[in-house]
CSV table of C-alpha atoms and ligand atoms in Angstrom, one decimal:
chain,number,residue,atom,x,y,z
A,1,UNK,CA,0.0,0.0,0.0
A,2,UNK,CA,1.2,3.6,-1.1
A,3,UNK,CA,1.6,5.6,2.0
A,4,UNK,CA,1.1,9.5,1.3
A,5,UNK,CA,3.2,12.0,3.4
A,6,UNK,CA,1.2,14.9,5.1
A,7,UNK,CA,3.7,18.0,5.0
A,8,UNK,CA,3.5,19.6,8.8
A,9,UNK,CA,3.0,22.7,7.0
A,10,UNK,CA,-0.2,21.4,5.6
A,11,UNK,CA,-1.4,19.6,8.4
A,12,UNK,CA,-4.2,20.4,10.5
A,13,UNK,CA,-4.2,19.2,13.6
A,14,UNK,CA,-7.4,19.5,14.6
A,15,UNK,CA,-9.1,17.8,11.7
A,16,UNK,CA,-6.2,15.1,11.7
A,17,UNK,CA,-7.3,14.0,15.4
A,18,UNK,CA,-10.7,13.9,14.7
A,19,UNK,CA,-9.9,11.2,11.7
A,20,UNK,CA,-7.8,9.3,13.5
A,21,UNK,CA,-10.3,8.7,16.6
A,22,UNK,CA,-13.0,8.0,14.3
A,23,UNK,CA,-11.0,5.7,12.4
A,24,UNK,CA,-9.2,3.6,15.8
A,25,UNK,CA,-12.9,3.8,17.0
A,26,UNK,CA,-14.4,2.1,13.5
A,27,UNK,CA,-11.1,-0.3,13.2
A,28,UNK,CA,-11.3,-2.1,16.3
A,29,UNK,CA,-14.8,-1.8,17.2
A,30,UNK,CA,-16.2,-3.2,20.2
A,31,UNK,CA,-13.5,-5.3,20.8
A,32,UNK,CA,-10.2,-4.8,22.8
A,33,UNK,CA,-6.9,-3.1,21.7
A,34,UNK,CA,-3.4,-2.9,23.6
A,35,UNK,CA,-0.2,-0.4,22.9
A,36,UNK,CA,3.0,0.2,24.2
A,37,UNK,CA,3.9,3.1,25.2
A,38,UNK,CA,7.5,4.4,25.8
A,39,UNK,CA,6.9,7.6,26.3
A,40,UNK,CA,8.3,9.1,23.3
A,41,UNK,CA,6.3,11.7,21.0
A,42,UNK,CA,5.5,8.9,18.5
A,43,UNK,CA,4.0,6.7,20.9
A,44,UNK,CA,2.7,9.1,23.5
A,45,UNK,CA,0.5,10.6,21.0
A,46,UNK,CA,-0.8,7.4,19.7
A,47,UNK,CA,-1.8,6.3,23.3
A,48,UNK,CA,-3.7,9.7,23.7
A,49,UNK,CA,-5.4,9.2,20.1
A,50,UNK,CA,-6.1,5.5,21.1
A,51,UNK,CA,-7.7,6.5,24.8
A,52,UNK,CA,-10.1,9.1,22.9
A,53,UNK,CA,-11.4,6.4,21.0
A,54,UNK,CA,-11.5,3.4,23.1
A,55,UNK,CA,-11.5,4.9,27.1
A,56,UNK,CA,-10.8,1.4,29.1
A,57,UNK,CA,-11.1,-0.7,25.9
A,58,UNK,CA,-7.2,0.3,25.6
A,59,UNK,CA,-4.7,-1.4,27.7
A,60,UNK,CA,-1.2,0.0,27.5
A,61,UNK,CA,2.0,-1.2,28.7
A,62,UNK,CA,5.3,0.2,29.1
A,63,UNK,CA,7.8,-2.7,28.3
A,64,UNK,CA,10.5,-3.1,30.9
A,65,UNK,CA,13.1,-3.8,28.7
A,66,UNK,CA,15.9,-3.9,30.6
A,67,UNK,CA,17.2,-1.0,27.8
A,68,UNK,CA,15.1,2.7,28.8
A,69,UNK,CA,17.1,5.6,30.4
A,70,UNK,CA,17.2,6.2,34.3
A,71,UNK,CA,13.8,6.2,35.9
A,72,UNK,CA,12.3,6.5,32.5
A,73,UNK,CA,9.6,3.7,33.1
A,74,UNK,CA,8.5,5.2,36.4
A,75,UNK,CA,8.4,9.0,35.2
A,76,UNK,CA,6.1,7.8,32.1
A,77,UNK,CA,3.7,6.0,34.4
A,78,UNK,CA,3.4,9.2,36.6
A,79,UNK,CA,3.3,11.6,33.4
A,80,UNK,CA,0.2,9.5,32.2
A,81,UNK,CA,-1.5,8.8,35.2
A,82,UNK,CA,-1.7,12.7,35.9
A,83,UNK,CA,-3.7,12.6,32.4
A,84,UNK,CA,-5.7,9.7,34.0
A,85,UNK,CA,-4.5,7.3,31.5
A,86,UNK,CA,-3.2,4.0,33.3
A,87,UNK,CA,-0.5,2.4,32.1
A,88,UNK,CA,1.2,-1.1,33.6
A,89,UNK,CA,4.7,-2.0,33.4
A,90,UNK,CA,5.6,-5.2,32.2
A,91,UNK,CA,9.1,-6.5,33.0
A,92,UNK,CA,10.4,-8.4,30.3
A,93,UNK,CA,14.0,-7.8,30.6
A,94,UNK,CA,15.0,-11.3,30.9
A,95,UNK,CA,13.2,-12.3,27.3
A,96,UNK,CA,15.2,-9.4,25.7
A,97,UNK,CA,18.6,-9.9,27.3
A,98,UNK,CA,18.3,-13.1,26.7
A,99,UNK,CA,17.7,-12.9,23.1
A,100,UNK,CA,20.7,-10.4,22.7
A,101,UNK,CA,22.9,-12.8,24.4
A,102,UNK,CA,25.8,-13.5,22.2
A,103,UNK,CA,25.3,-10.9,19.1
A,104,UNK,CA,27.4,-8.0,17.8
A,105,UNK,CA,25.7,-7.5,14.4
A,106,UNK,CA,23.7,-4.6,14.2
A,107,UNK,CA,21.0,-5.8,12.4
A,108,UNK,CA,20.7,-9.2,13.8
A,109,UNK,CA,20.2,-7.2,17.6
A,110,UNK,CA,17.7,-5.0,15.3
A,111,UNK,CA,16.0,-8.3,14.3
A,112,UNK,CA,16.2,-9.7,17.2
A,113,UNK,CA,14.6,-6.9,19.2
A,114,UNK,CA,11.7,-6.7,17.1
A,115,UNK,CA,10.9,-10.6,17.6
A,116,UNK,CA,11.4,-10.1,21.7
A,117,UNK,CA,8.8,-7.0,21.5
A,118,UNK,CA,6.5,-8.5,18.9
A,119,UNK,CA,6.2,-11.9,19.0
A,120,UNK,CA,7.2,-13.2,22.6
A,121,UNK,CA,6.2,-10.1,24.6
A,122,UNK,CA,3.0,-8.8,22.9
A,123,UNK,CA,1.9,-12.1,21.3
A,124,UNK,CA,1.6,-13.5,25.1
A,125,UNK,CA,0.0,-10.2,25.6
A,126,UNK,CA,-2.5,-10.4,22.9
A,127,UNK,CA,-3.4,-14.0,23.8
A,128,UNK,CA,-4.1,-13.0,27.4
A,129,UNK,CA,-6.2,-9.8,26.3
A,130,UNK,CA,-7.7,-11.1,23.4
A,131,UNK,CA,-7.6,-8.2,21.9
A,132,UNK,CA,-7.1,-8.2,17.9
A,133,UNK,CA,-5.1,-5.0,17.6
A,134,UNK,CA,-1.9,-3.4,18.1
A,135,UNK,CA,-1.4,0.0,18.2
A,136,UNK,CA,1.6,1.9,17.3
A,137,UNK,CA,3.4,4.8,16.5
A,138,UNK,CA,5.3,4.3,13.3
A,139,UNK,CA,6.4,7.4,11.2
A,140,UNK,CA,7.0,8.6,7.7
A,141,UNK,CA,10.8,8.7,8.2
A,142,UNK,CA,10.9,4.9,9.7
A,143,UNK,CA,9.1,4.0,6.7
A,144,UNK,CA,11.1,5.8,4.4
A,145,UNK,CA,14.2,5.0,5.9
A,146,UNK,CA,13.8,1.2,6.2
A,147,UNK,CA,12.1,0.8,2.8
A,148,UNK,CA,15.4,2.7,1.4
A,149,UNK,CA,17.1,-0.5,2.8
A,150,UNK,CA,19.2,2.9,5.1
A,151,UNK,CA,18.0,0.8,8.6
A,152,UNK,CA,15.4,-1.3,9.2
A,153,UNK,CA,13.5,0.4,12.5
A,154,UNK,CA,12.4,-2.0,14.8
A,155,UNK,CA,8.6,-1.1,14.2
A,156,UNK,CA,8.2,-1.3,10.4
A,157,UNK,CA,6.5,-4.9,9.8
A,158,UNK,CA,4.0,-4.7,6.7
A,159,UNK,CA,6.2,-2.4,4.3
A,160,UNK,CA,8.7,-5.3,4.7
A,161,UNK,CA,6.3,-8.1,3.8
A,162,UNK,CA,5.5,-9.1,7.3
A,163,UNK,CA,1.3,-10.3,7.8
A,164,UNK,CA,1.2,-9.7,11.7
A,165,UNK,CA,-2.0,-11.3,11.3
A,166,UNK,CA,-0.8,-14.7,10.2
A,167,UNK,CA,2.9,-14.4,12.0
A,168,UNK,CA,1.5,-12.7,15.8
A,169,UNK,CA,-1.8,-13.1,15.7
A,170,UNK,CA,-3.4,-9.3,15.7
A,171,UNK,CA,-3.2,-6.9,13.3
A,172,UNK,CA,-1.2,-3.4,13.5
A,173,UNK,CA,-2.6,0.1,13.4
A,174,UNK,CA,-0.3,3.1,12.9
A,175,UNK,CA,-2.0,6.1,13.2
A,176,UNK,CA,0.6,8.5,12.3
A,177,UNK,CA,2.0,7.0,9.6
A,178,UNK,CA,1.9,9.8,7.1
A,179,UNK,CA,3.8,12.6,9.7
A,180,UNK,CA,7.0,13.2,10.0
A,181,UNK,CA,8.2,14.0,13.6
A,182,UNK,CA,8.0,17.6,13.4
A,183,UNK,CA,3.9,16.9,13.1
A,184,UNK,CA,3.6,14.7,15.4
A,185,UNK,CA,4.9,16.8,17.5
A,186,UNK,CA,2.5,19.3,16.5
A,187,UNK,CA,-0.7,16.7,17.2
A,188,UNK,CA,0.6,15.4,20.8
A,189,UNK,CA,0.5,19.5,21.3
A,190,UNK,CA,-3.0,19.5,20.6
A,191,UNK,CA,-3.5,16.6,22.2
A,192,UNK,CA,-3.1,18.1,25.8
A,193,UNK,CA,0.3,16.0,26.2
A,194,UNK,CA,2.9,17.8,28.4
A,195,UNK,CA,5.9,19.6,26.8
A,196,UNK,CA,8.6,17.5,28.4
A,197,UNK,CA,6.5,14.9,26.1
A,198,UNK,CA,5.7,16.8,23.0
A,199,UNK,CA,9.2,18.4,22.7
A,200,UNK,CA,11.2,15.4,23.7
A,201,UNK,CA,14.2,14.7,21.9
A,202,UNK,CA,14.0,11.4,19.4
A,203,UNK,CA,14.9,8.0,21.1
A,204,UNK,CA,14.9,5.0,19.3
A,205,UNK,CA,12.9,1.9,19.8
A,206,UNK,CA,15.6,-0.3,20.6
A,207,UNK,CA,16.4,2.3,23.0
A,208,UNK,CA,20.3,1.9,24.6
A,209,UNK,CA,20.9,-1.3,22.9
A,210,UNK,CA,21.4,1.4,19.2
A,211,UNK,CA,24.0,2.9,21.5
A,212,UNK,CA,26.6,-0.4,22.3
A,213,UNK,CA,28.5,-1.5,19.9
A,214,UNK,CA,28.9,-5.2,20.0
A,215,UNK,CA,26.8,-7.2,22.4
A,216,UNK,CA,24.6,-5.8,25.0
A,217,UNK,CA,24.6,-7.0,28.2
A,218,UNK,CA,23.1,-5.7,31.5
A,219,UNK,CA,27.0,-4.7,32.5
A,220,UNK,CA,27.3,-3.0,28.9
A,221,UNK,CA,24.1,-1.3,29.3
A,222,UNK,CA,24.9,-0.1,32.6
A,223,UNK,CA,27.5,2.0,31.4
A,224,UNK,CA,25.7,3.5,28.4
A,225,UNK,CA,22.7,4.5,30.5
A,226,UNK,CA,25.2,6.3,33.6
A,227,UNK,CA,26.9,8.2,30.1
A,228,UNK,CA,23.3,8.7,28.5
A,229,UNK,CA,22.3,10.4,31.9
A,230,UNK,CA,25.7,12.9,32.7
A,231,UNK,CA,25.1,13.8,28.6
A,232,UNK,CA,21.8,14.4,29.2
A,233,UNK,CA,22.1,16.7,32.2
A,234,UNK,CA,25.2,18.5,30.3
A,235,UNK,CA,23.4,18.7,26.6
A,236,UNK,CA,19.9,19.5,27.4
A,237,UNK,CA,20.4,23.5,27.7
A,238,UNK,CA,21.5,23.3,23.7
A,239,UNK,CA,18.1,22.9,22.3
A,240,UNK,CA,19.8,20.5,19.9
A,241,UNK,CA,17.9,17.8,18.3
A,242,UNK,CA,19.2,14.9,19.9
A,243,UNK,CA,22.2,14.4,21.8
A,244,UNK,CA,23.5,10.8,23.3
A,245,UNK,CA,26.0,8.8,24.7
A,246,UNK,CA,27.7,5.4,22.3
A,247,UNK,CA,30.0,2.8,24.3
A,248,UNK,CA,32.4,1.6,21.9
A,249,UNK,CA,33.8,-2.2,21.5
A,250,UNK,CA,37.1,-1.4,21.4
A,251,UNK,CA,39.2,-0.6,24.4
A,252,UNK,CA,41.9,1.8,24.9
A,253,UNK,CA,44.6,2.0,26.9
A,254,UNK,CA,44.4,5.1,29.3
A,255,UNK,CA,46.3,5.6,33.0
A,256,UNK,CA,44.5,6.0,36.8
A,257,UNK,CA,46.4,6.3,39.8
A,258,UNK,CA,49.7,5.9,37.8
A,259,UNK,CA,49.1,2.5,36.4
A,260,UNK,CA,47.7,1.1,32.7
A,261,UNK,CA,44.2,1.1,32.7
A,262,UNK,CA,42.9,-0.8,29.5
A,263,UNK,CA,39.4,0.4,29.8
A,264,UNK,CA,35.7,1.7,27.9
A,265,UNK,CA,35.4,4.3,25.5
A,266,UNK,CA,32.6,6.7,25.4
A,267,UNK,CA,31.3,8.6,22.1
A,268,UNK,CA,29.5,11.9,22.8
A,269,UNK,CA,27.1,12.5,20.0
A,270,UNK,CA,24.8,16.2,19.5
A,271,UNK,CA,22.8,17.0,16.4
A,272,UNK,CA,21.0,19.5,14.7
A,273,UNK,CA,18.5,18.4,12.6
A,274,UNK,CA,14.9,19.2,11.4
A,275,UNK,CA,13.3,15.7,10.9
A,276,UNK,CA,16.5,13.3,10.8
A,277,UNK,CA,16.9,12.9,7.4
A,278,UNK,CA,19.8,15.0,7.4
A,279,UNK,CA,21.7,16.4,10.6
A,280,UNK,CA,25.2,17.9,11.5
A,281,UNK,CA,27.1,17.9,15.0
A,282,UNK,CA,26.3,20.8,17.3
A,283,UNK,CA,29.3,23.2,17.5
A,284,UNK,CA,30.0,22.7,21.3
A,285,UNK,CA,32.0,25.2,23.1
A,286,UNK,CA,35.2,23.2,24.5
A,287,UNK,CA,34.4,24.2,27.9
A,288,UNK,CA,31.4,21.9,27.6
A,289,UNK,CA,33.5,19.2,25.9
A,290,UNK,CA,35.6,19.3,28.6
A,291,UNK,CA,33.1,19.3,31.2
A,292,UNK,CA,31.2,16.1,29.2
A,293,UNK,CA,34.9,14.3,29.6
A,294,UNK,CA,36.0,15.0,33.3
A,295,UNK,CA,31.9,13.6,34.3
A,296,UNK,CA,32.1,10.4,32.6
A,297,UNK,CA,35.7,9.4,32.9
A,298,UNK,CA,35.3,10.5,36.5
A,299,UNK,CA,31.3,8.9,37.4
A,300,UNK,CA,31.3,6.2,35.2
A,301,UNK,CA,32.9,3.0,36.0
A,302,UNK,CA,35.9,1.8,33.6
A,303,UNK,CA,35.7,4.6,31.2
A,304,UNK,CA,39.0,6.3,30.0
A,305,UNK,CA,38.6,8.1,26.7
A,306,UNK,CA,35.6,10.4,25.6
A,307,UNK,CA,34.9,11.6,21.9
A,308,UNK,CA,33.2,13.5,20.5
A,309,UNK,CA,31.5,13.3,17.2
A,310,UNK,CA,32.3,15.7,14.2
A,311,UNK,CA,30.3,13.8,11.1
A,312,UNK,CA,27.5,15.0,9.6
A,313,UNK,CA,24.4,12.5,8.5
A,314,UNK,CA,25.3,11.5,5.7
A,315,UNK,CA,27.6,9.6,5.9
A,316,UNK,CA,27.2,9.1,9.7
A,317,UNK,CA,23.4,8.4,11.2
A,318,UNK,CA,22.2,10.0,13.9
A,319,UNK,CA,22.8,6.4,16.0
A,320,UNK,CA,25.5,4.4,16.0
A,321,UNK,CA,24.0,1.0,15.4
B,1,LIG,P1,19.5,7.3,12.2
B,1,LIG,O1,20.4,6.6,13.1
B,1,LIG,O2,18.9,6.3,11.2
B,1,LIG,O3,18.3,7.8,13.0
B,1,LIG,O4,20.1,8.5,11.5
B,1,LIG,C1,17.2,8.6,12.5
B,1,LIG,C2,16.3,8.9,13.7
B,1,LIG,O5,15.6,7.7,14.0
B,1,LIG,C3,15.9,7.2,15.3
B,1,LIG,N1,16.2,5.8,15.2
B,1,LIG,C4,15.4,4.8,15.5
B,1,LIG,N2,14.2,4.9,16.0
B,1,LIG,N3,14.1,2.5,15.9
B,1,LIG,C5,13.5,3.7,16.2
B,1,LIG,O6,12.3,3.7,16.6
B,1,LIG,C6,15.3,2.4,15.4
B,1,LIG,O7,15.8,1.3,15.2
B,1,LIG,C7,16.0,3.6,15.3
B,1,LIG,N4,17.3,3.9,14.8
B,1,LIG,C8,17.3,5.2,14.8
B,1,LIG,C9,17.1,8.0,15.7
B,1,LIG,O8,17.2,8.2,17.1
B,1,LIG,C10,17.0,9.3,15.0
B,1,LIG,O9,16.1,10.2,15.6
């Protein structure tokens, strides 16, 4: 199926919400639906779109995977309850460390990812519910992107041949599937979400495990979330368009307390970019640099050399993974 874009500068908002309720509503209707929420823009807006329509006929879950930020599954649940939309956690981290034991290849974590979130975790879901559809929040650019054979995007399933129906068991709705972030942002506006929610900088669905290089581990991730937090603390005055922390594969050798220390190395990325298709690294006064280095060789554990990226997309991409 042709998917048409809806420029942001052509979209209205209004009218656009009042389509996509109607159309949730006539989709699923009388029966059940479930999404997951992570409390990014993308699926934020799609669990306020789906509540319109359904009230307690959605159930939505934020998926402990083992992979979020620091206290990100906890501040979501709050953020949502004071909207008095429950949500339940669901710890899965086991099923999705598990299946990441082991592999370094970046698409073969992708893959492996989607099959944890999709089949294991939601098809036991589903089965339990019984409800018949999934909501989520793909985008334009995922589309785009993954179709383009650029990255495959953990949430792109029918433009890549895949019948949910027949392989899960439910079928998918994506409600925002013609915007492009800047939009969406525009519709969760209107949608009475808060602005730490509707101006949130991008994260992506595989969340830290599209910030380790080689095989993610609870150890590995560890690290990468203490960096993801210091950068985050240090980068968020910049109003840049997304800013993160990569833990490298290789070591390097670096010295504490007068001996050899063979230990991690961090990579310090911060973009500016309108919708992700193109972006270039933030020009960072050194004094910040220096600042993002003396935190994370200092706060987290084994880390001795800190980079920063200077690349712009293309050829880099915004992630690392
Ligand atoms: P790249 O790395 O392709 O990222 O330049 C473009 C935008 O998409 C986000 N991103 C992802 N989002 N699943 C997602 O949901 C993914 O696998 C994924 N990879 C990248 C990225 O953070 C950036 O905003």
């Amino acid at each position: 199926m042709e998917i048409k874009e809806i420029v942001t500068d052509d979209l209205d908002t209004e009218s656009f919400i009042g389509k996509q309720v109607k159309e949730i509503s006539s989709t699923v209707g009388d029966g059940l639906a479930i999404n997951a929420l992570s409390g990014g823009v993308d699926s934020s807006a799609v669990t306020m779109l789906a509540h319109k329509a359904l009230g307690n006929r959605l159930k939505t879950y934020f998926i402990e995977n083992g992979l979020m930020r620091e206290g990100e599954p906890e501040r979501i649940v709050y953020l949502f309850k004071e909207l008095s939309v429950p949500v339940e956690i669901l710890d899965a981290k086991r099923e999705f460390f598990d299946a990441l034991k082991g592999l370094t290849d970046p698409e073969e974590k992708r893959e492996a990812i989607t099959r944890v979130f999709y089949k294991d975790v939601f098809g036991d879901l589903v089965k339990k519910s019984k409800a018949k559809h999934l909501l989520q929040g793909t985008n334009y650019t995922d589309v785009e992107e993954t179709v383009a054979g650029i990255k495959r995007q953990h949430n792109i399933l029918e433009q890549l041949g895949i019948d949910t129906q027949e392989q899960y068991g439910y079928k998918v709705i994506e409600p925002l599937i013609q915007l492009r972030k800047s939009g969406i942002r525009k519709v969760a506006k209107d949608l009475g979400l808060p602005k730490e929610i509707y101006s949130r900088p991008p994260f992506p669905g595989p969340a830290l495990a599209a910030r380790v290089i080689g095989e993610v581990t609870p150890e590995r991730i560890e690290t990468v979330r203490k960096a993801t937090t210091i950068v985050e603390e240090e980068l968020s005055h910049t109003g840049a368009f997304q800013y993160l922390a990569v833990l490298h594969q290789d070591r390097v050798t670096g010295l504490r307390a007068g001996k050899r220390d063979y230990g991690l190395q961090i990579e310090v990325r911060c973009w500016e970019s309108k919708d992700a298709k193109v972006g270039s690294p933030t020009r960072l006064p050194h004094d910040v640099l220096e600042k993002l280095s003396e935190r994370i060789t200092g706060e987290v554990e084994g880390v001795v050399s800190v980079t920063y990226n200077i690349t712009r997309k293309p050829p880099s991409t915004i992630e690392v993974v």
